[in-house]
Coordinates of C-alpha atoms in Angstrom, one line a residue:
Chain T
M1 CA 87.4 64.4 99.7
G2 CA 88.5 64.8 96.6
Y3 CA 86.2 65.9 93.4
P4 CA 83.7 65.0 91.6
H5 CA 82.3 64.4 94.6
K6 CA 78.6 64.2 95.6
P7 CA 77.6 67.0 97.8
H8 CA 76.3 66.1 100.8
P9 CA 72.7 66.8 101.3
K10 CA 73.0 68.7 103.7
E11 CA 75.7 70.7 101.9
T12 CA 73.7 73.6 100.6
V13 CA 76.1 73.9 97.2
V14 CA 76.5 77.5 96.4
L15 CA 80.2 77.7 95.1
S16 CA 81.0 74.7 94.8
Q17 CA 78.3 74.0 92.8
H18 CA 80.4 72.8 89.7
F19 CA 83.8 71.8 91.3
G20 CA 84.8 68.6 89.5
D21 CA 83.1 69.9 86.8
V22 CA 86.5 70.2 84.7
E23 CA 84.3 72.4 81.5
A24 CA 83.0 74.2 84.1
R25 CA 87.0 75.5 84.2
T26 CA 86.6 76.8 80.6
H27 CA 84.9 80.6 79.2
K28 CA 82.0 78.6 76.8
G29 CA 81.9 76.3 79.4
W30 CA 81.1 79.5 82.4
V31 CA 79.6 81.3 79.5
K32 CA 76.0 78.0 80.3
R33 CA 75.9 77.6 83.3
G34 CA 75.3 82.0 83.3
G35 CA 78.7 82.6 83.8
Y36 CA 79.2 86.2 83.5
E37 CA 75.5 87.1 83.1
A38 CA 76.1 89.0 87.0
L39 CA 79.5 91.4 85.0
A40 CA 76.7 92.1 82.9
Q41 CA 74.1 93.4 85.3
A42 CA 77.1 94.6 87.5
L43 CA 78.0 96.8 84.4
K44 CA 74.7 98.9 84.2
L45 CA 75.0 99.8 87.9
E46 CA 76.8 102.8 88.8
P47 CA 78.4 101.5 90.8
A48 CA 77.2 102.2 94.4
A49 CA 74.3 100.4 92.7
V50 CA 76.5 97.6 93.2
T51 CA 77.6 97.9 96.8
D52 CA 74.1 98.8 97.9
V53 CA 73.8 95.0 96.9
V54 CA 76.1 93.4 98.5
K55 CA 76.1 95.2 101.5
E56 CA 72.3 93.9 101.7
S57 CA 73.1 90.4 100.9
G58 CA 74.8 90.9 104.5
L59 CA 78.5 89.2 102.7
R60 CA 81.4 89.4 105.0
G61 CA 85.1 88.9 104.4
R62 CA 85.8 85.4 104.3
G63 CA 89.2 85.8 104.3
G64 CA 89.9 85.7 108.2
A65 CA 88.6 88.7 109.8
G66 CA 84.6 87.7 108.8
F67 CA 84.5 92.7 107.7
P68 CA 81.2 93.1 106.5
T69 CA 82.3 93.6 102.7
G70 CA 80.6 96.2 101.0
L71 CA 81.2 98.8 103.6
K72 CA 84.1 98.6 103.1
W73 CA 84.0 98.7 99.3
S74 CA 82.2 102.3 100.4
F75 CA 84.7 103.0 102.0
M76 CA 86.4 103.8 98.6
P77 CA 86.8 107.5 97.8
K78 CA 82.9 109.3 96.4
E79 CA 85.6 111.2 94.6
K80 CA 88.1 109.3 92.2
K81 CA 91.4 111.7 92.4
R82 CA 93.7 108.5 91.4
P83 CA 93.4 105.6 90.8
H84 CA 91.8 103.3 92.9
Y85 CA 92.9 99.2 92.7
L86 CA 91.2 95.7 93.6
C87 CA 93.9 93.4 95.6
V88 CA 92.8 89.6 95.3
N89 CA 94.1 87.7 98.1
A90 CA 94.5 83.7 97.3
D91 CA 97.9 83.8 99.0
E92 CA 95.8 80.5 101.1
S93 CA 98.4 80.0 104.3
E94 CA 96.8 79.4 107.2
P95 CA 96.8 76.1 108.5
G96 CA 93.5 74.2 107.4
T97 CA 92.1 76.0 105.3
F98 CA 92.5 75.1 101.0
K99 CA 89.3 76.5 100.1
D100 CA 90.3 79.4 97.7
R101 CA 92.4 76.7 96.4
E102 CA 89.8 74.4 95.2
I103 CA 87.5 77.9 93.6
M104 CA 90.2 78.6 91.6
R105 CA 90.9 75.0 90.6
W106 CA 88.1 74.5 89.1
T107 CA 86.0 77.7 89.3
P108 CA 88.6 79.7 87.3
H109 CA 85.5 82.3 86.3
A110 CA 84.1 82.7 89.3
L111 CA 86.8 84.1 90.5
L112 CA 87.6 86.5 87.7
E113 CA 84.0 87.7 87.5
G114 CA 83.8 88.5 91.5
T115 CA 86.7 90.4 90.6
A116 CA 85.6 92.0 87.7
I117 CA 82.5 93.5 89.5
A118 CA 84.2 94.2 93.0
A119 CA 86.7 96.3 90.5
H120 CA 83.7 98.0 88.5
A121 CA 82.4 98.6 92.4
I122 CA 85.2 100.2 93.5
R123 CA 85.8 102.1 90.0
A124 CA 89.0 100.1 90.0
E125 CA 91.5 100.3 87.0
V126 CA 94.0 97.3 87.6
A127 CA 93.1 94.7 90.2
Y128 CA 96.1 92.3 91.5
I129 CA 95.7 88.5 92.0
Y130 CA 98.1 87.5 94.1
I131 CA 98.4 83.9 94.5
R132 CA 100.8 82.0 97.0
G133 CA 103.6 80.6 94.9
E134 CA 102.9 77.4 95.8
F135 CA 99.9 77.3 94.2
T136 CA 101.3 75.3 90.6
E137 CA 98.1 74.2 89.8
P138 CA 96.0 77.1 90.3
W139 CA 98.0 79.7 88.5
T140 CA 98.1 78.0 85.5
I141 CA 94.3 77.5 85.5
I142 CA 93.5 81.0 87.2
E143 CA 96.5 82.0 84.3
R144 CA 94.9 80.3 81.2
A145 CA 91.1 81.2 82.5
L146 CA 92.2 85.0 82.4
A147 CA 92.8 83.9 78.7
E148 CA 89.9 83.2 77.7
A149 CA 88.3 86.0 79.6
N150 CA 90.7 88.3 78.3
A151 CA 90.2 87.3 74.3
A152 CA 86.4 87.4 75.1
G153 CA 86.9 90.7 76.7
V154 CA 84.5 89.8 79.2
F155 CA 86.3 92.5 81.5
G156 CA 86.4 95.2 79.4
T157 CA 88.5 98.2 80.3
I158 CA 89.3 96.4 83.6
K159 CA 92.7 95.1 83.5
V160 CA 93.8 91.7 85.8
Y161 CA 97.0 90.6 86.5
L162 CA 98.6 87.5 88.3
H163 CA 101.2 88.4 90.8
R164 CA 103.2 84.8 92.4
G165 CA 103.8 85.1 96.0
A166 CA 106.7 83.6 96.5
G167 CA 106.4 81.8 100.3
A168 CA 105.5 84.0 102.8
Y169 CA 102.3 82.9 105.6
I170 CA 102.5 86.7 106.0
C171 CA 101.4 88.3 102.7
G172 CA 97.9 87.0 103.2
E173 CA 97.6 89.8 105.0
E174 CA 97.0 92.7 103.4
T175 CA 99.3 95.3 103.7
A176 CA 102.0 92.5 103.7
L177 CA 100.3 91.2 100.5
M178 CA 99.8 95.0 99.2
N179 CA 104.0 95.3 100.0
S180 CA 105.1 92.4 98.2
I181 CA 102.9 93.9 94.7
E182 CA 105.1 96.7 95.4
G183 CA 108.2 94.2 95.4
K184 CA 108.7 94.5 98.5
R185 CA 109.8 92.7 102.0
G186 CA 105.7 90.9 102.8
N187 CA 106.5 93.7 106.4
P188 CA 102.4 94.6 107.7
R189 CA 102.1 98.4 106.9
I190 CA 100.6 100.9 111.0
K191 CA 97.5 101.4 109.6
P192 CA 95.6 104.0 109.9
P193 CA 96.2 104.7 106.6
F194 CA 93.5 101.5 106.0
P195 CA 94.1 100.3 102.2
A196 CA 91.0 102.5 101.1
A197 CA 93.0 105.6 101.7
A198 CA 96.7 104.8 100.5
G199 CA 96.9 101.4 99.7
L200 CA 99.0 99.8 96.8
F201 CA 101.2 102.2 95.6
G202 CA 99.9 105.0 97.9
M203 CA 97.1 104.5 96.3
P204 CA 93.3 104.1 97.6
T205 CA 93.0 100.4 97.9
T206 CA 90.6 97.2 98.9
I207 CA 91.5 94.0 99.3
N208 CA 89.2 91.1 99.0
N209 CA 89.7 87.4 99.8
V210 CA 89.4 84.9 96.8
E211 CA 85.6 82.7 98.2
T212 CA 84.5 86.3 99.4
L213 CA 84.6 87.4 95.1
A214 CA 83.2 84.1 94.4
A215 CA 80.8 84.9 95.8
V216 CA 79.7 88.6 95.0
P217 CA 78.3 87.1 91.4
H218 CA 75.6 85.0 93.1
I219 CA 74.8 87.7 94.8
L220 CA 73.6 89.2 91.8
T221 CA 72.1 86.7 90.1
R222 CA 70.0 85.9 92.2
G223 CA 70.1 88.4 94.7
A224 CA 70.4 89.5 98.1
A225 CA 66.9 88.5 99.6
W226 CA 68.0 85.6 98.7
Y227 CA 71.9 85.5 100.0
K228 CA 70.4 87.1 103.0
G229 CA 67.8 84.5 103.8
L230 CA 70.9 81.6 104.1
C231 CA 71.1 81.6 107.2
L232 CA 70.7 79.4 110.7
S233 CA 71.0 81.1 113.2
N234 CA 72.3 84.8 113.1
P235 CA 70.7 87.1 110.8
K236 CA 74.7 89.1 111.0
S237 CA 75.8 85.7 109.2
T238 CA 74.4 85.1 105.8
G239 CA 75.1 83.2 102.8
T240 CA 77.2 80.0 102.4
K241 CA 80.2 79.4 103.8
L242 CA 82.9 76.9 102.2
F243 CA 84.9 74.8 106.2
S244 CA 88.3 73.0 105.0
V245 CA 88.3 69.8 107.7
C246 CA 91.1 68.8 108.0
G247 CA 93.3 66.0 110.6
N248 CA 92.2 63.3 112.5
V249 CA 88.4 62.5 110.3
Q250 CA 87.6 59.6 108.2
R251 CA 86.2 62.1 105.5
P252 CA 88.3 65.3 105.1
G253 CA 87.6 67.7 102.4
N254 CA 85.5 71.4 101.7
Y255 CA 81.9 71.8 102.2
E256 CA 79.6 73.8 101.7
V257 CA 76.9 74.6 104.6
T258 CA 74.5 77.3 105.6
M259 CA 75.9 80.2 108.0
G260 CA 74.5 79.3 111.5
F261 CA 75.0 74.9 110.5
P262 CA 76.1 73.4 113.7
L263 CA 80.2 71.8 113.9
K264 CA 79.3 68.3 115.0
D265 CA 77.0 67.6 111.9
L266 CA 80.3 69.1 109.6
L267 CA 82.8 66.4 111.5
Y268 CA 80.0 63.4 112.2
D269 CA 78.1 63.1 109.4
M270 CA 79.5 65.1 106.5
C271 CA 82.8 64.5 107.7
G272 CA 82.3 60.9 109.1
G273 CA 83.9 62.0 112.4
P274 CA 87.1 60.5 113.5
P275 CA 88.9 57.5 112.6
A276 CA 87.1 54.3 113.5
G277 CA 88.2 53.1 117.4
R278 CA 89.3 56.8 118.1
T279 CA 86.8 60.0 119.9
L280 CA 87.2 63.3 119.7
K281 CA 89.5 65.2 121.8
A282 CA 89.2 69.0 119.6
C283 CA 89.6 71.2 117.7
I284 CA 90.1 74.7 115.3
P285 CA 87.3 75.9 113.7
G286 CA 88.7 78.2 111.9
G287 CA 91.9 78.0 110.7
S288 CA 95.4 77.3 112.8
S289 CA 95.0 81.0 114.6
V290 CA 92.3 81.1 116.4
P291 CA 91.3 80.2 119.9
I292 CA 92.0 75.7 120.8
L293 CA 87.7 73.6 121.4
T294 CA 87.3 71.2 123.7
R295 CA 85.2 68.0 122.4
E296 CA 82.6 69.1 123.9
E297 CA 82.7 73.0 123.2
T298 CA 83.0 71.9 119.5
E299 CA 79.5 69.6 119.7
A300 CA 77.8 72.6 120.4
C301 CA 79.0 74.7 118.6
L302 CA 77.5 76.5 115.2
L303 CA 79.3 77.6 112.9
D304 CA 78.7 81.6 112.3
Y305 CA 81.0 84.4 113.5
E306 CA 79.0 85.0 116.5
G307 CA 78.4 81.0 116.6
V308 CA 81.9 80.1 116.9
V309 CA 82.7 83.3 119.2
E310 CA 80.1 82.0 121.8
K311 CA 82.1 78.7 122.3
G312 CA 85.1 80.6 122.5
S313 CA 87.2 80.6 119.6
M314 CA 86.9 82.2 116.0
L315 CA 85.4 81.6 112.7
G316 CA 88.5 82.9 110.9
S317 CA 88.9 81.7 107.3
G318 CA 86.6 78.4 108.5
G319 CA 89.7 75.5 108.2
V320 CA 88.5 73.6 111.0
I321 CA 90.9 71.0 112.1
V322 CA 90.1 67.7 114.6
F323 CA 92.4 65.7 116.8
D324 CA 91.2 62.9 118.5
D325 CA 92.4 61.1 121.4
S326 CA 95.0 59.9 120.0
A327 CA 97.2 63.4 119.6
D328 CA 99.8 65.0 121.8
M329 CA 98.0 68.3 122.4
V330 CA 101.6 69.3 123.9
Y331 CA 103.2 69.2 120.3
Q332 CA 100.9 69.7 118.2
I333 CA 100.6 73.7 119.4
M334 CA 104.3 73.6 119.5
R335 CA 104.4 72.6 116.1
L336 CA 101.4 75.7 115.7
A337 CA 104.3 78.3 117.5
R338 CA 106.6 76.6 115.3
F339 CA 105.1 77.7 112.2
Y340 CA 104.0 81.0 113.3
A341 CA 108.2 81.8 114.5
H342 CA 109.5 80.0 111.3
E343 CA 106.6 82.9 109.5
S344 CA 107.2 85.4 111.6
C345 CA 108.4 89.5 109.1
A346 CA 110.0 90.0 112.8
Q347 CA 109.3 93.4 112.3
C348 CA 108.0 94.4 116.4
T349 CA 109.8 92.3 118.4
Q350 CA 106.6 91.5 120.4
C351 CA 106.4 88.8 117.2
R352 CA 110.2 87.7 116.0
E353 CA 111.4 86.9 120.0
G354 CA 108.1 85.4 121.7
T355 CA 107.5 83.5 119.2
A356 CA 110.6 81.9 118.8
W357 CA 110.2 81.9 122.7
T358 CA 107.3 80.4 123.3
T359 CA 108.6 77.7 120.7
K360 CA 111.2 77.2 123.2
I361 CA 109.8 76.9 126.3
M362 CA 107.5 74.6 124.1
E363 CA 110.0 71.9 123.3
R364 CA 111.9 72.3 126.7
I365 CA 109.0 70.8 128.2
L366 CA 108.3 68.5 125.3
A367 CA 112.2 67.4 125.8
G368 CA 111.2 66.4 129.3
Q369 CA 113.2 69.5 131.0
G370 CA 110.0 71.8 131.7
K371 CA 110.9 73.8 134.2
T372 CA 107.2 74.2 136.5
K373 CA 107.0 78.0 136.5
D374 CA 107.5 77.2 132.1
L375 CA 103.2 77.5 132.0
D376 CA 103.2 81.1 133.8
L377 CA 104.9 82.0 131.9
L378 CA 104.1 81.2 128.1
L379 CA 101.0 83.0 129.1
D380 CA 102.2 86.0 130.8
L381 CA 105.0 85.4 127.2
S382 CA 101.4 85.4 125.3
E383 CA 99.3 88.2 127.3
N384 CA 102.4 90.5 126.6
M385 CA 102.4 88.4 122.1
T386 CA 98.2 90.1 122.4
G387 CA 97.4 93.6 121.0
K388 CA 100.3 94.8 120.2
T389 CA 101.9 93.8 117.3
I390 CA 101.6 96.0 114.0
C391 CA 99.4 92.7 112.7
V392 CA 98.2 89.6 114.6
L393 CA 100.5 86.8 113.7
S394 CA 101.5 87.5 117.3
D395 CA 98.2 87.5 118.6
S396 CA 97.4 83.8 116.5
C397 CA 100.4 82.8 118.2
A398 CA 99.7 82.4 121.7
A399 CA 95.6 82.0 121.3
P400 CA 96.2 77.9 120.8
V401 CA 98.6 78.4 123.3
V402 CA 97.3 80.3 125.5
S403 CA 93.8 78.3 125.2
G404 CA 95.6 74.5 125.2
I405 CA 97.1 75.8 128.5
K406 CA 93.5 76.4 129.5
K407 CA 92.1 73.6 128.2
F408 CA 94.6 71.0 128.6
R409 CA 97.0 71.5 131.3
G410 CA 96.4 67.7 132.4
E411 CA 99.3 67.3 129.2
F412 CA 101.2 69.7 130.0
E413 CA 101.2 69.4 132.9
A414 CA 102.2 65.2 132.5
Y415 CA 105.5 66.2 130.4
L416 CA 106.3 68.2 133.6
A417 CA 106.2 65.3 136.2
G418 CA 108.8 63.2 133.3
K419 CA 105.3 61.6 132.2
R420 CA 104.5 61.4 127.8
P421 CA 100.9 62.1 128.7
V422 CA 99.2 59.8 125.7
P423 CA 100.8 56.7 124.9
V424 CA 100.0 56.5 120.7
M425 CA 101.3 59.2 119.0
V426 CA 99.5 59.1 114.6
S427 CA 102.3 57.0 112.5
Chain D
M1 CA 121.0 93.8 78.5
T2 CA 124.2 95.8 78.5
Q3 CA 128.0 95.1 79.5
S4 CA 129.4 98.1 81.0
V5 CA 128.2 96.5 84.7
S6 CA 130.9 94.0 86.0
H7 CA 129.9 90.6 86.8
G8 CA 132.7 88.8 85.7
E9 CA 134.3 87.8 82.7
D10 CA 132.4 84.5 82.5
Y11 CA 129.2 85.9 83.3
Q12 CA 126.7 84.8 81.0
P13 CA 123.5 87.5 80.7
V14 CA 120.3 86.2 81.6
F15 CA 118.3 88.5 80.3
D16 CA 119.4 88.8 77.3
G17 CA 117.4 88.1 74.1
K18 CA 114.1 87.1 74.6
I19 CA 113.9 86.4 78.4
M20 CA 114.5 90.4 78.5
D21 CA 111.3 90.8 75.9
E22 CA 109.2 89.1 78.9
L23 CA 110.8 90.8 81.2
Q24 CA 109.4 93.8 79.3
T25 CA 106.4 92.5 78.8
V26 CA 106.0 92.3 82.8
L27 CA 107.3 94.9 83.0
Q28 CA 104.5 97.2 81.8
R29 CA 101.8 96.1 84.4
Y30 CA 103.5 97.4 86.7
P31 CA 103.5 101.6 87.4
T32 CA 107.3 101.0 89.1
K33 CA 110.2 98.8 87.8
Q34 CA 110.2 97.7 91.0
A35 CA 106.6 96.1 91.6
A36 CA 107.8 93.8 89.0
L37 CA 110.6 92.8 91.6
L38 CA 109.4 89.0 92.9
P39 CA 108.4 87.9 88.7
T40 CA 111.7 89.4 87.5
L41 CA 112.8 86.1 90.7
W42 CA 110.6 83.7 89.5
I43 CA 111.7 84.0 85.6
A44 CA 116.1 84.6 86.7
Q45 CA 115.3 81.4 88.7
R46 CA 113.6 79.8 86.3
E47 CA 116.7 80.0 83.9
H48 CA 119.1 79.7 86.5
G49 CA 117.8 77.4 88.9
W50 CA 118.8 79.4 91.8
I51 CA 119.3 82.2 92.9
S52 CA 123.0 83.7 92.7
D53 CA 124.5 87.4 94.2
R54 CA 126.1 87.4 90.4
I55 CA 122.0 86.6 89.6
M56 CA 120.5 89.3 92.2
A57 CA 123.2 92.2 91.1
E58 CA 121.9 92.2 87.5
V59 CA 118.0 92.1 88.2
A60 CA 119.0 95.3 90.8
E61 CA 120.5 96.2 87.6
V62 CA 117.2 95.7 85.5
L63 CA 114.8 97.1 87.4
G64 CA 117.4 100.5 88.9
L65 CA 118.0 98.4 92.7
T66 CA 120.6 98.1 94.7
P67 CA 121.7 94.5 94.6
A68 CA 121.7 94.5 98.6
Y69 CA 118.2 96.2 98.5
V70 CA 117.3 92.3 95.7
K71 CA 119.4 90.6 98.5
G72 CA 116.8 91.6 101.6
V73 CA 113.7 90.8 99.1
V74 CA 115.5 87.4 98.7
T75 CA 116.6 86.7 101.3
F76 CA 112.6 87.5 102.8
Y77 CA 110.7 85.1 101.0
T78 CA 112.2 81.0 100.6
M79 CA 110.5 79.8 97.0
Y80 CA 113.3 82.3 95.5
H81 CA 117.0 79.5 96.2
Q82 CA 119.6 81.3 97.6
H83 CA 121.7 77.7 96.8
P84 CA 121.9 75.8 94.3
V85 CA 119.5 72.8 94.1
G86 CA 119.0 69.4 93.1
K87 CA 117.2 68.4 89.6
N88 CA 113.8 67.3 91.9
F89 CA 113.2 70.1 94.9
V90 CA 110.8 68.1 96.8
Q91 CA 108.9 70.5 99.0
V92 CA 106.9 68.7 102.3
C93 CA 104.4 69.7 104.5
T94 CA 104.9 68.6 108.4
T95 CA 102.3 71.6 109.9
S96 CA 100.3 70.6 111.8
P97 CA 97.3 69.1 110.1
C98 CA 99.9 67.1 108.1
N99 CA 101.5 66.4 111.1
I100 CA 99.2 64.7 112.9
C101 CA 98.2 62.1 109.6
G102 CA 101.8 61.4 109.4
A103 CA 103.4 63.6 106.6
E104 CA 106.7 62.6 109.2
A105 CA 106.9 59.1 108.8
V106 CA 106.3 61.0 104.3
M107 CA 109.4 62.9 105.1
K108 CA 111.5 60.4 106.5
A109 CA 110.6 58.1 103.1
L110 CA 111.2 60.3 100.6
L111 CA 114.7 61.4 102.4
E112 CA 115.9 57.7 103.3
Q113 CA 114.8 56.6 99.3
T114 CA 116.5 59.5 97.6
G115 CA 119.6 59.5 99.3
A116 CA 118.9 63.2 100.3
Q117 CA 120.0 61.8 103.7
D118 CA 119.2 65.3 105.5
A119 CA 116.0 68.1 105.1
G120 CA 117.7 69.9 103.2
A121 CA 120.6 68.6 101.4
T122 CA 120.8 67.5 97.9
S123 CA 121.6 64.1 96.9
A124 CA 125.1 62.5 96.4
D125 CA 123.9 61.7 93.2
G126 CA 122.4 65.6 92.5
K127 CA 118.8 64.3 91.8
W128 CA 117.2 65.7 95.5
T129 CA 117.2 68.1 97.4
I130 CA 114.0 67.4 100.2
V131 CA 112.4 70.2 102.4
E132 CA 110.0 70.0 105.4
V133 CA 108.1 73.8 104.8
E134 CA 105.3 74.8 106.7
C135 CA 101.6 74.9 105.0
L136 CA 101.2 74.4 101.6
G137 CA 97.9 74.5 102.2
A138 CA 96.2 71.8 101.2
C139 CA 95.5 69.9 105.0
G140 CA 92.1 67.6 103.5
F141 CA 95.4 66.7 101.5
A142 CA 98.0 65.2 103.5
T143 CA 100.0 65.5 102.7
P144 CA 101.4 67.4 100.4
V145 CA 104.0 67.5 98.5
L146 CA 105.1 69.1 95.6
V147 CA 107.8 68.0 93.5
N148 CA 109.0 70.6 91.5
D149 CA 105.6 72.5 90.0
D150 CA 104.0 68.5 90.7
F151 CA 101.5 69.5 93.4
L152 CA 101.3 66.2 94.6
E153 CA 97.6 65.9 97.1
S154 CA 98.2 62.8 100.3
V155 CA 101.2 61.3 99.5
T156 CA 102.1 58.4 102.0
P157 CA 105.0 57.3 102.5
E158 CA 103.7 53.6 101.0
K159 CA 103.9 56.2 98.1
V160 CA 107.4 57.5 98.4
P161 CA 108.4 54.2 96.0
E162 CA 106.8 55.3 92.7
I163 CA 107.3 59.2 93.1
V164 CA 111.1 58.2 94.0
K165 CA 111.2 56.8 89.9
K166 CA 109.1 58.7 88.4
Y167 CA 111.3 61.8 89.1
R168 CA 115.0 59.8 89.6

């Protein structure tokens, strides 16, 4: 659902508080809404003290991995001998995810403020915000906000620059993003060394997601204890999270809820459930790279890092893709495999060959030319694509395939028997 | 822009005068010249419409890189055009979430109504190039369509005639 819209009563509105409010985009409007107070507060503290507050809050990376943010910041060298860099990952490209786009469109200063606070905490003098090339509107809005913030001198000695991507999903992987800023092909790097030791331009670097940084100002002004208290299920997952819901639901869009919120309530109460006359068949809860959940698993799933793992998937980026009973799971999984085949950077054999081969086999099955052994072949192939490459793109291709065959085997077998399992495709 | 390198006699360098000044401000953002490659290619594409071999050679020269290196980078990313495209470059998202919401019908309507006929081809009047792209990051607003720099949300086949009329 677009903005402005009235938040659902079950939402916990923190990051999305000013979504739809055009005035909040301006520096003046942002200051009027309490903006840049957190930055002023942070600049009075020692960098390590800022990191401690974020550590204490329990904030974890919202880009997908869920790594504790304060801990990540604390990996930066204590003694500063070389330039430090901050990279902001605004390369939002994970199918099903569109939350960072909304943060940048409506509250660009929240991102800029979080960026400046993080740069102070890790003692970086330069921050690069890497925005995917297709995000023309967020780019324009951030660019204007940055010019205003610079004119108002809010960043002090910290320099913030925008860097435009040019169409490559893989550049959302942290080391690929750094290569892309350096003017290289976006190939992920072998780790170690980790970015805190040798990142952008070989210097100590921290990289954070847009949503992670947008949460930081709230943590500083309202306190770590307040943020930690935003928790409905597991104390390891705190705060609020924006969930992007798309696919077969009546009211797609971004919804902000407290960690531990039931996925069932998100899909049925907030999003209105599947279209009239349809029933829920499956759901991918954390962007296309995570395993598919069945209806039963979906309806019993709690939305936090641990809750989704318990049901056999991952929270990932919070991109929720919903499939109703008209969806052809074999076709949809092929479509996802094709995405990964298209986006593979092609440096690792398992990924370059595996994603393409997976797509080919899936297409063969869909064309009615599948062989009985194809399912075992796909599973075998997926196993060889998991945990064996420089980055996890290859694993991400395997996740929907393996979970899809396991949970919707009947649909695959129907194709193998020469029947289309789902007669109605959504037109 | 130095004229010492032969790009061909009829070649008009992109990085000259005001554009060269713009490049200088870009260079100030990075500790290396190489890091300015993506923004430099963006400027070149804005000015010239697409990235030809001669543009790659010129970009290589201004940044102190080799043309082969620049080509390696250009071909990695999908948004740099390696061929001329229509006046309207239209990107339609057809990844799974948009697919289940009917993106393929949007694609079909655009191809038919613009005369582009095939994905990636340019219409005979030179006005349209329509391509299928992977996730545009606006899955809740299926189907997102990028017409040049205009990001259109919730496009349905019914809205296509209006879009075609507006940009024609």
